[in-house]
Amino acid sequence: EYIRLLKEGESFDTIRVKESRGQEIVAMVSSDTDVVIKKNRPDDLEKIVEINRDLTAPVYKGQRVGRITILAGGKAIGTVDLISDRDVEAVHPLNKLWELFTSRFNNCPGLSDAVKNRA
């Protein structure tokens, strides 16, 4: 029997991207994944998901961020990449420095307002 196990563009997981402005990407299936199995035996299938949770900006749309391996009866019968659904730009080093500087004054009454108003 021929079945579609995963569909191209299917959302799989959300991953936070380091050195961005708190942005996340969605790991999505890169292509349709069809398998042939013995009739009425879909329970023999297993998916092993590997996702890179240590992503650092920049990340590009279509960049590989993981993969899914499909097993049947314990043997690998296919692999499909998980890819990023969008671009995520890196925070400019001067912006990182400014954010670090302003975060130091968030708990100082009066001074924190002056720094926030200047930003």
XYZ file of C-alpha atoms in Angstrom:
119
model
C 0.000 0.000 0.000
C 1.247 3.476 -0.925
C 0.665 6.234 1.672
C 1.700 9.870 2.096
C 3.354 10.095 5.489
C 4.451 13.752 5.466
C 3.305 16.638 3.305
C 5.581 19.372 1.921
C 5.226 22.571 3.962
C 3.730 20.776 6.967
C 4.689 22.631 10.165
C 6.603 20.442 12.532
C 8.053 22.499 15.391
C 8.983 26.028 16.470
C 12.605 26.931 17.218
C 13.864 30.104 18.905
C 16.786 31.718 17.061
C 19.706 33.011 19.138
C 21.204 36.450 18.451
C 17.986 37.672 16.856
C 15.325 39.922 18.331
C 13.594 37.007 20.042
C 12.467 35.606 16.716
C 11.425 32.036 16.048
C 11.243 29.932 12.906
C 8.927 27.078 12.093
C 10.640 23.848 11.071
C 8.642 22.495 8.163
C 8.802 19.422 5.969
C 10.827 20.104 2.799
C 9.029 17.658 0.490
C 6.202 15.147 0.314
C 7.212 11.836 1.837
C 5.471 8.774 0.453
C 6.134 5.207 1.553
C 5.074 1.763 0.457
C 4.013 -0.529 3.293
C 2.247 -3.850 3.636
C -1.504 -3.392 3.525
C -3.059 -2.503 6.904
C 0.363 -2.246 8.603
C 0.885 1.487 9.316
C 1.805 0.687 12.960
C 5.105 -0.735 11.713
C 6.199 2.812 10.828
C 8.252 4.939 13.170
C 9.551 8.520 12.819
C 12.817 9.657 14.358
C 12.960 13.455 14.519
C 16.242 15.346 14.859
C 16.009 19.129 15.228
C 18.849 21.617 15.669
C 17.647 23.679 18.645
C 20.903 25.645 18.740
C 20.176 27.985 15.808
C 22.016 31.308 15.707
C 21.018 34.162 13.380
C 21.238 34.662 10.531
C 18.923 31.842 9.445
C 17.662 31.679 5.867
C 14.355 30.507 4.469
C 14.826 26.939 3.231
C 17.880 26.341 5.435
C 18.050 22.795 6.807
C 17.271 22.795 10.539
C 16.695 19.096 11.089
C 15.487 15.863 9.564
C 12.985 13.079 9.987
C 14.014 9.480 9.394
C 11.235 6.994 8.659
C 11.678 3.427 9.870
C 9.668 0.345 8.904
C 10.258 -2.735 10.998
C 13.277 -0.997 12.543
C 14.959 -0.274 9.175
C 15.361 3.196 7.660
C 13.249 3.525 4.515
C 13.435 7.278 4.004
C 14.653 10.638 5.231
C 13.246 14.114 4.726
C 14.773 17.460 5.724
C 13.106 19.965 8.012
C 13.692 23.509 6.758
C 13.197 27.053 8.047
C 9.996 28.792 6.966
C 11.572 32.284 6.973
C 14.678 34.439 7.094
C 15.844 35.703 10.483
C 18.442 38.470 10.517
C 21.172 38.696 13.111
C 21.039 41.594 15.538
C 23.706 44.172 14.647
C 26.547 44.177 17.230
C 25.885 47.851 18.105
C 22.221 47.049 18.777
C 23.309 44.205 21.080
C 25.589 46.617 22.933
C 22.768 49.186 23.254
C 20.344 46.534 24.562
C 22.928 45.407 27.126
C 23.535 49.011 28.194
C 19.832 49.879 28.527
C 19.022 46.633 30.359
C 21.457 47.667 33.124
C 19.312 50.740 33.872
C 15.871 49.119 33.829
C 15.777 48.927 37.635
C 17.087 52.450 38.335
C 14.147 54.845 39.008
C 14.359 58.051 36.986
C 17.444 56.976 35.083
C 15.629 54.089 33.396
C 12.978 56.527 32.048
C 15.673 58.822 30.637
C 17.386 55.929 28.847
C 14.090 54.527 27.520
C 12.965 57.925 26.221
C 16.272 58.368 24.407
C 15.972 54.998 22.619
